[in-house]
Amino acid sequence: MREILTISKLNNYVKNLIQDDPYLSYVEVRGEIINLKRYATAIYFTLKEGDTARLSAVSFNIKAFPSTLKEGDEVVASGRISVYEKSGTYQIICHDVSYYGLGAKLMALQALKVKLEKTGIFSADKKRKIPRFPKTIGIITPKDSAAQSDIITNINRRYPLATLKIINATFQGDSAPLSLIKAFKTLNETNIDVMIMARGGGSSDDLWAFNDEALVLALSERKVPLISAIGHEIDTTLVDYIADLRASTPTAAAELSVPDQNELRQDLANVEIRLQNAILSKYDLLHTSLVNLTKRPVLINFNEIIKTIETSLLSLRTKLGAYSAKIINQSELLVRSQSERLQHVTINRLNRQGEDITYLSAKLLTLNPKNVLERGYAFITRDQAVIKNAKELKTKDIIKIQFSDGSVKAEVLEGEEYE
Amino acid sequence: MNKVLSFEEKLSRLSVIVSELESGKLSLDASLALFEEGNRLSKELATELNNAKVKIEELQSK
């Protein structure tokens, strides 16, 4: 005769049956979290597999349940299966709950980032400065990509003096990290000044190769600065972290790697103006000295020569001034070549003026006191000091009178104070 | 200065020349020589930019 069971007896029987089953004593089951309820001593939730199946779950081990977990997260719950007798339902009692899939990848990435940060390869003192005038630029891009043509176009537009060394690699899929490492190592052994690693846009899943530990460690051995143009502003990859400079697009990477020739041309035009101004000031200075010279009576005879030089300098300044103005205005090369001709003429002119001035200084040298003495003047010294005023001499002072051909000794008969 | 200067070296030489000229401490002869050298360099640099075209080499991973 069959026994009529109470529900509790049945539930207890099933519970024992399940608890004694070795397979169910430890399972790992995957699902999406819904109906998440956190309490002080337990966390209750349901695991869902699409619309086909559900499993109740509880975790009494609150520390093993990541605090970041939320409804919708795909997880792997591990633990034993048990029966909750009060409701006659079975559930998994979790020892551990962890992210699955992308979630797990993100957690692993975070852990890898922390680990690599500790080695110091991301630190600011490891960052290299991008050279201002790179001669050779190494570029790693996908074959025949928009990234590659964008970089070539923009470097050619900005700084056509550069040489590009391009190496293609696989940027997506499982083979990408190794392909990128090989391309990088080849480039790293080449004579280059800066390196760009660039790809076009894509879904964030495509970026996983750039979070590869081996790739990042390989890049830490770079001999030249690295500019990365991997993804979008929102997804920063580990390659972006180790790069010396991060660009948002391949075009931006090209622009960061070289100077702009338009700015260089402007700089050159400014330099030419500064050269003109500097040489003009030099002439202004000489001009002023000449004016001052004319005021010295001893040079009165040279007035004619100085007037001539002064006039030349004045017209010279006008010409140079006009030339400077031209540099500012000119943008056409045609105009430039004409003004260069004018400048050439000017330089010859300046050289001639330089010779005139040398001639003048030679003349000045001949104006030493000896020549004055030869014209019949004499000067007086006492104890080797030149006497310039009558007041300085007293009666009975012994003095020396210097003539052009020699000197005589004399005594003052009546000094100034005598009167 | 017989060796061929790079674009960057010429630019930096040009900047030295301008500073020296602007200091006004040089003799007239030295100033004129620098003025000429500066103008020549500036012209050469512009010509280099005008004639340049990016050179492209394709490498294979080893």
Coordinates of C-alpha atoms in Angstrom, one line a residue, chain A residues 133 135 148 152 155-156 159-168 179 182-183 186-187 190 261 264-265 268 271-272 274-276 278-279 282-283 286 333 336 340 343 347 350-351 354 357, chain B residues 6-8 11 14-15 17-19 21-22 24-29 31-32 34-43 45-46 48-50 52-62:
Chain A
F133 CA 61.2 67.6 -38.2
K135 CA 62.9 62.7 -41.8
Q148 CA 46.9 54.4 -45.0
I152 CA 50.0 59.6 -47.0
I155 CA 51.8 64.1 -44.7
N156 CA 52.4 64.9 -48.3
Y159 CA 55.5 68.1 -45.0
P160 CA 56.5 66.7 -48.4
L161 CA 60.1 66.4 -47.2
A162 CA 59.3 63.2 -45.3
T163 CA 60.0 59.6 -46.3
L164 CA 57.3 57.1 -45.3
K165 CA 58.1 53.5 -44.5
I166 CA 54.8 51.6 -44.6
I167 CA 54.2 48.1 -43.3
N168 CA 50.9 46.4 -43.4
S179 CA 50.8 40.2 -37.1
K182 CA 55.9 41.3 -36.3
A183 CA 55.2 44.5 -38.2
T186 CA 60.4 45.0 -38.3
L187 CA 59.8 48.7 -38.2
T190 CA 64.5 50.3 -39.3
Q261 CA 54.8 73.7 -44.6
L264 CA 57.2 77.0 -42.2
R265 CA 56.9 79.3 -45.2
L268 CA 60.8 81.9 -43.5
V271 CA 63.0 85.6 -40.8
E272 CA 63.7 87.5 -44.1
R274 CA 64.0 90.2 -39.4
L275 CA 67.2 89.9 -41.4
Q276 CA 66.4 93.1 -43.3
A278 CA 68.7 93.9 -38.4
I279 CA 70.9 95.0 -41.3
K282 CA 73.2 98.3 -38.3
Y283 CA 73.2 101.0 -41.1
L286 CA 76.6 103.9 -38.7
L333 CA 57.1 83.4 -56.3
R336 CA 59.9 87.1 -54.9
E340 CA 65.7 89.0 -54.9
Q343 CA 68.1 92.6 -53.0
I347 CA 73.9 94.0 -51.2
L350 CA 76.0 97.9 -49.1
N351 CA 79.4 96.3 -49.8
G354 CA 81.3 99.3 -46.3
I357 CA 83.5 103.6 -44.3
Chain B
S6 CA 69.5 68.9 -43.4
F7 CA 66.4 71.0 -43.5
E8 CA 66.3 71.1 -39.7
L11 CA 66.5 76.2 -40.1
L14 CA 69.0 80.5 -39.8
S15 CA 67.6 81.1 -36.4
I17 CA 72.0 84.0 -37.8
V18 CA 68.9 86.1 -37.1
S19 CA 69.7 86.3 -33.4
L21 CA 72.3 89.9 -36.5
E22 CA 69.7 91.3 -34.2
G24 CA 73.9 94.3 -33.4
K25 CA 77.2 93.4 -31.8
L26 CA 78.9 92.2 -35.0
S27 CA 81.1 94.3 -37.3
L28 CA 79.6 95.6 -40.6
D29 CA 81.5 93.0 -42.6
S31 CA 76.8 91.5 -40.4
L32 CA 76.7 91.6 -44.2
L34 CA 75.5 86.8 -42.1
F35 CA 72.8 88.7 -43.9
E36 CA 73.7 87.1 -47.2
E37 CA 74.0 83.6 -45.7
G38 CA 70.6 84.0 -44.0
N39 CA 68.9 85.1 -47.2
R40 CA 70.5 82.2 -49.1
L41 CA 69.4 79.7 -46.5
S42 CA 65.9 81.0 -46.4
K43 CA 65.7 80.8 -50.2
L45 CA 64.6 76.1 -47.6
A46 CA 61.7 77.5 -49.6
E48 CA 63.4 72.5 -50.8
L49 CA 59.7 72.7 -49.8
N50 CA 58.6 73.6 -53.3
A52 CA 59.7 68.0 -52.3
K53 CA 57.3 65.1 -52.7
V54 CA 56.8 62.4 -50.1
K55 CA 58.8 59.3 -50.7
I56 CA 57.1 56.0 -50.0
E57 CA 58.8 52.7 -49.2
E58 CA 56.8 49.5 -48.5
L59 CA 58.2 47.0 -46.0
Q60 CA 57.4 43.4 -45.3
S61 CA 57.2 41.9 -41.9
K62 CA 60.1 39.7 -41.1

